[in-house]
Amino acid sequence: MCEAIGRGVKERDGLRSDIGNSTHMLMSGIDKISGKKYTTGLPAVAYGLSSERMRLWKSLLDRLIPRPSQKETREQMDQRNYEIAIEISSWSQIGG
């Protein structure tokens, strides 16, 4: 009888822990707690929902925020390289 009560208490505590972890994951939106991958129970559901929510947000942001074209990116890189070259040449003039 005592063993059955002990097992029941352990199971209840385990479920409370799972519910607590799941609630924390859903409320905070993090994908991992303590570096684990969850495969069963409520933590797995919370992990899946959180992961899916993050994937959907990234997809939505990718559609809403236009990315610069390759030409614009190349021009920005060239401009930055030019600025760096000017800085380096000014350092060499200061140094002697």
Short mmCIF file of C-alpha atoms in Angstrom, two decimals, residues 29-90:
data_model
loop_
_atom_site.label_atom_id
_atom_site.label_comp_id
_atom_site.label_asym_id
_atom_site.label_seq_id
_atom_site.Cartn_x
_atom_site.Cartn_y
_atom_site.Cartn_z
CA GLY A 29 9.05 30.94 -26.29
CA ILE A 30 12.42 29.25 -25.98
CA ASP A 31 13.13 26.13 -27.99
CA LYS A 32 15.30 24.29 -25.51
CA ILE A 33 15.52 24.02 -21.76
CA SER A 34 18.74 22.58 -20.36
CA GLY A 35 19.86 21.55 -23.85
CA LYS A 36 17.39 18.66 -24.16
CA LYS A 37 15.30 17.60 -27.11
CA TYR A 38 11.84 16.58 -25.99
CA THR A 39 10.25 13.55 -27.61
CA THR A 40 7.30 12.68 -25.37
CA GLY A 41 4.66 14.27 -23.21
CA LEU A 42 3.73 17.86 -22.65
CA PRO A 43 7.30 19.17 -23.03
CA ALA A 44 7.36 17.69 -26.54
CA VAL A 45 4.12 19.49 -27.41
CA ALA A 46 5.45 22.77 -25.99
CA TYR A 47 8.74 22.31 -27.85
CA GLY A 48 6.91 21.62 -31.11
CA LEU A 49 4.60 24.60 -30.73
CA SER A 50 7.46 26.91 -29.86
CA SER A 51 9.56 25.68 -32.78
CA GLU A 52 6.67 26.03 -35.21
CA ARG A 53 5.86 29.52 -33.95
CA MET A 54 9.48 30.62 -34.47
CA ARG A 55 9.53 29.09 -37.96
CA LEU A 56 6.32 30.92 -38.88
CA TRP A 57 7.67 34.24 -37.56
CA LYS A 58 10.87 33.86 -39.58
CA SER A 59 8.86 33.00 -42.69
CA LEU A 60 6.57 35.99 -42.19
CA LEU A 61 9.47 38.38 -41.62
CA ASP A 62 11.25 37.07 -44.72
CA ARG A 63 8.17 37.91 -46.78
CA LEU A 64 7.55 41.33 -45.23
CA ILE A 65 11.10 42.66 -45.16
CA PRO A 66 12.53 42.97 -48.66
CA ARG A 67 16.09 41.81 -49.05
CA PRO A 68 18.52 43.92 -51.05
CA SER A 69 19.34 42.73 -54.51
CA GLN A 70 22.75 41.30 -55.33
CA LYS A 71 23.66 44.52 -57.12
CA GLU A 72 22.78 46.65 -54.09
CA THR A 73 24.71 44.32 -51.80
CA ARG A 74 27.76 44.44 -54.08
CA GLU A 75 27.60 48.25 -54.20
CA GLN A 76 27.40 48.42 -50.40
CA MET A 77 30.40 46.10 -50.09
CA ASP A 78 32.38 48.19 -52.58
CA GLN A 79 31.52 51.37 -50.69
CA ARG A 80 32.59 49.82 -47.39
CA ASN A 81 35.84 48.55 -48.92
CA TYR A 82 36.53 52.07 -50.23
CA GLU A 83 35.92 53.53 -46.76
CA ILE A 84 38.27 50.97 -45.20
CA ALA A 85 40.97 51.78 -47.76
CA ILE A 86 40.70 55.49 -46.91
CA GLU A 87 40.97 54.73 -43.18
CA ILE A 88 44.04 52.56 -43.71
CA SER A 89 45.74 55.18 -45.87
CA SER A 90 45.06 57.85 -43.24
#
